CSV table of C-alpha atoms in Angstrom, one decimal:
chain,number,residue,atom,x,y,z
A,164,MET,CA,-8.6,-74.1,85.8
A,165,LEU,CA,-7.3,-70.5,85.9
A,166,ALA,CA,-4.0,-69.1,84.9
A,167,CYS,CA,-1.8,-66.2,85.5
A,168,VAL,CA,1.2,-65.6,82.9
A,169,ASP,CA,4.1,-63.2,82.6
A,170,VAL,CA,7.3,-62.8,80.4
A,171,ALA,CA,10.8,-61.8,81.3
A,172,TYR,CA,13.6,-61.0,78.9
A,173,ALA,CA,17.4,-61.7,79.1
A,174,PRO,CA,19.3,-58.4,79.8
A,175,ASP,CA,20.7,-58.6,76.3
A,176,ASP,CA,17.3,-59.5,74.7
A,177,SER,CA,18.8,-62.9,73.3
A,178,PHE,CA,15.7,-64.8,74.7
A,179,ALA,CA,12.7,-64.6,76.9
A,180,VAL,CA,11.0,-66.8,79.4
A,181,ALA,CA,7.1,-67.2,79.7
A,182,ALA,CA,5.9,-68.5,83.0
A,183,GLY,CA,2.5,-69.6,84.0
A,184,LEU,CA,0.7,-70.7,87.1
A,185,LEU,CA,-2.4,-72.8,87.0
A,186,PHE,CA,-4.8,-72.6,89.9
A,187,ARG,CA,-8.4,-73.7,90.6
A,188,ARG,CA,-10.1,-70.8,92.6
A,189,TRP,CA,-9.6,-67.0,92.7
A,190,ASP,CA,-8.5,-67.1,96.5
A,191,ASP,CA,-6.0,-69.9,96.1
A,192,ALA,CA,-2.6,-69.3,97.7
A,193,ALA,CA,-1.1,-72.6,96.1
A,194,VAL,CA,-0.8,-73.5,92.6
A,195,ALA,CA,-1.9,-76.8,90.8
A,196,ASN,CA,0.8,-76.5,88.3
A,197,GLU,CA,3.6,-74.2,87.2
A,198,LEU,CA,5.4,-74.2,83.8
A,199,THR,CA,7.9,-72.2,81.8
A,200,ALA,CA,8.9,-71.8,78.2
A,201,ARG,CA,12.1,-70.5,76.8
A,202,ILE,CA,11.8,-68.5,73.4
A,203,ASP,CA,15.1,-68.0,71.6
A,204,GLU,CA,13.7,-65.4,69.1
A,205,VAL,CA,12.6,-62.4,70.8
A,206,ALA,CA,10.9,-59.6,68.7
A,207,PRO,CA,12.5,-56.1,69.4
A,208,TYR,CA,10.6,-53.6,71.7
A,209,GLU,CA,8.2,-51.5,69.5
A,210,PRO,CA,6.4,-48.6,71.2
A,211,GLY,CA,2.8,-49.0,70.6
A,212,ALA,CA,3.1,-52.6,69.7
A,213,PHE,CA,4.1,-54.4,72.9
A,214,TYR,CA,2.0,-57.3,71.9
A,215,ARG,CA,4.4,-58.2,69.1
A,216,ARG,CA,7.0,-58.8,71.5
A,217,GLU,CA,4.9,-60.3,74.4
A,218,LEU,CA,2.3,-62.5,72.5
A,219,PRO,CA,4.5,-65.2,70.9
A,220,PRO,CA,6.2,-66.2,74.1
A,221,LEU,CA,2.7,-66.4,75.8
A,222,LEU,CA,1.2,-68.5,73.0
A,223,ASP,CA,4.3,-71.0,73.2
A,224,LEU,CA,3.5,-71.3,76.9
A,225,LEU,CA,-0.1,-71.8,76.6
A,226,ARG,CA,0.5,-74.6,74.1
A,227,LYS,CA,1.8,-76.6,77.0
A,228,VAL,CA,-1.7,-76.4,78.8
A,229,ASP,CA,-4.3,-78.9,77.7
A,230,PRO,CA,-7.1,-78.1,78.0
A,231,LEU,CA,-6.7,-74.4,77.9
A,232,PRO,CA,-7.6,-72.6,81.2
A,233,GLU,CA,-11.1,-70.8,81.5
A,234,VAL,CA,-9.3,-67.4,82.4
A,235,VAL,CA,-5.8,-66.2,81.8
A,236,VAL,CA,-4.5,-63.1,83.7
A,237,VAL,CA,-1.9,-61.1,82.0
A,238,ASP,CA,0.4,-58.4,83.3
A,239,GLY,CA,-0.9,-55.4,81.2
A,240,TYR,CA,-3.9,-54.1,79.5
A,241,VAL,CA,-6.7,-55.8,77.4
A,242,TRP,CA,-8.0,-52.6,75.9
A,243,LEU,CA,-6.0,-49.4,75.5
A,244,SER,CA,-8.8,-47.1,74.7
A,245,ALA,CA,-12.5,-46.6,75.2
A,246,ASP,CA,-12.9,-47.1,71.3
A,247,GLY,CA,-11.6,-50.6,71.6
A,248,ARG,CA,-8.0,-50.2,70.6
A,249,PRO,CA,-6.5,-53.6,71.6
A,250,GLY,CA,-3.7,-54.2,74.0
A,251,LEU,CA,-1.8,-57.4,74.7
A,252,GLY,CA,-4.9,-59.0,76.5
A,253,ALA,CA,-7.2,-58.4,73.5
A,254,ARG,CA,-4.6,-59.8,71.2
A,255,LEU,CA,-4.2,-62.9,73.2
A,256,PHE,CA,-8.1,-63.3,73.4
A,257,GLU,CA,-8.2,-63.1,69.7
A,258,ALA,CA,-5.2,-65.5,69.3
A,259,LEU,CA,-7.1,-67.9,71.4
A,260,GLY,CA,-10.3,-67.8,69.2
A,261,GLY,CA,-12.3,-66.0,72.0
A,262,ARG,CA,-12.4,-69.4,73.9
A,263,VAL,CA,-10.6,-68.0,76.9
A,264,VAL,CA,-11.5,-65.0,79.0
A,265,VAL,CA,-8.5,-62.8,79.3
A,266,VAL,CA,-8.0,-60.5,82.3
A,267,GLY,CA,-5.4,-57.7,82.2
A,268,VAL,CA,-3.8,-56.4,85.5
A,269,ALA,CA,-1.7,-53.3,85.0
A,270,LYS,CA,0.3,-51.7,87.8
A,271,THR,CA,0.4,-48.2,86.2
A,272,ALA,CA,-2.3,-46.3,84.6
A,273,PHE,CA,-2.1,-46.1,80.9
A,274,HIS,CA,-1.6,-42.7,79.5
A,275,GLY,CA,-4.4,-42.8,77.2
A,276,ASP,CA,-8.1,-43.4,77.9
A,277,ALA,CA,-8.0,-47.2,78.6
A,278,PRO,CA,-11.4,-48.2,80.2
A,279,SER,CA,-10.1,-50.0,83.5
A,280,VAL,CA,-11.4,-50.6,86.7
A,281,PRO,CA,-9.3,-49.6,89.7
A,282,VAL,CA,-8.7,-52.3,92.3
A,283,LYS,CA,-7.3,-51.4,95.5
A,284,ARG,CA,-5.8,-54.1,97.6
A,285,GLY,CA,-4.2,-54.5,101.0
A,286,LYS,CA,-3.3,-51.1,102.5
A,287,SER,CA,-2.0,-49.6,99.2
A,288,GLU,CA,-3.9,-46.5,98.0
A,289,LYS,CA,-2.4,-47.1,94.4
A,290,PRO,CA,-4.8,-49.2,92.5
A,291,LEU,CA,-4.3,-52.0,90.1
A,292,HIS,CA,-6.0,-51.4,86.7
A,293,VAL,CA,-8.0,-54.2,85.5
A,294,THR,CA,-9.6,-54.8,82.0
A,295,ALA,CA,-11.1,-57.8,80.5
A,296,ALA,CA,-12.2,-59.6,77.3
A,297,GLY,CA,-14.9,-62.3,77.5
A,298,ALA,CA,-16.1,-61.0,80.9
A,299,THR,CA,-17.3,-57.7,82.1
A,300,PRO,CA,-14.6,-55.3,83.7
A,301,ASP,CA,-16.4,-55.4,86.9
A,302,GLU,CA,-16.4,-59.1,87.1
A,303,ALA,CA,-12.8,-59.3,86.3
A,304,ALA,CA,-12.1,-56.6,89.0
A,305,ALA,CA,-14.0,-58.7,91.7
A,306,TRP,CA,-11.9,-61.7,90.6
A,307,ILE,CA,-8.7,-59.8,91.1
A,308,GLN,CA,-9.9,-58.2,94.5
A,309,SER,CA,-10.8,-61.7,95.6
A,310,MET,CA,-7.2,-63.2,95.0
A,311,HIS,CA,-5.2,-64.3,97.8
A,312,GLY,CA,-2.7,-62.2,99.5
A,313,PRO,CA,-2.6,-59.1,101.9
A,314,HIS,CA,-0.7,-56.8,99.5
A,315,ARG,CA,-1.5,-54.6,96.5
A,316,LEU,CA,-0.4,-57.4,94.1
A,317,PRO,CA,-2.0,-60.8,94.7
A,318,THR,CA,0.2,-63.6,95.8
A,319,LEU,CA,0.2,-65.6,92.6
A,320,LEU,CA,0.6,-62.7,90.3
A,321,ALA,CA,3.8,-61.8,92.4
A,322,ARG,CA,4.8,-65.4,92.1
A,323,VAL,CA,4.5,-65.8,88.4
A,324,ASP,CA,6.7,-62.7,88.0
A,325,ARG,CA,9.3,-64.2,90.1
A,326,LEU,CA,9.0,-67.5,88.5
A,327,CYS,CA,9.9,-66.1,84.9
A,328,ARG,CA,12.7,-63.9,86.3
A,329,ASP,CA,14.3,-66.7,88.1
A,330,ALA,CA,14.1,-69.0,85.0
A,331,LEU,CA,16.1,-66.5,83.0
A,332,THR,CA,19.2,-67.5,85.3
A,333,ARG,CA,18.6,-71.3,84.8
């Protein structure tokens, strides 16, 4: 099983919702399962330590998945620099004991020297920036390239973003 996950925050930061979609193949348009988790204690935003805010909700969500997926796709970077400065994805990889491949897909280039592979999809000239832990960056980039959808952002990545934002209003 494969998963893509995301987190959204209430406007007043009083809670967060983590969402996940489970799917079987990279080119799937449909999901095998979708899940959400509400988190009432949200860490404050801390520049340079985004993972402190985002990691706890993702771990709460992934505790609902048994067995864990083989690969988890996160919105963001795995590595923030060529010398191995960990981003959210690397922190998730470590928290899961290195048992799950983590692929980071970022919509904007990191201002540092993050070693990402640019992936252009659809008619967009603006690439997605792919990083990985537990797989090579090129392998991860090929997976993201093969995901379903005609647009820059694959169908399931757009859908998980929408799922967690919609869950904020429930």
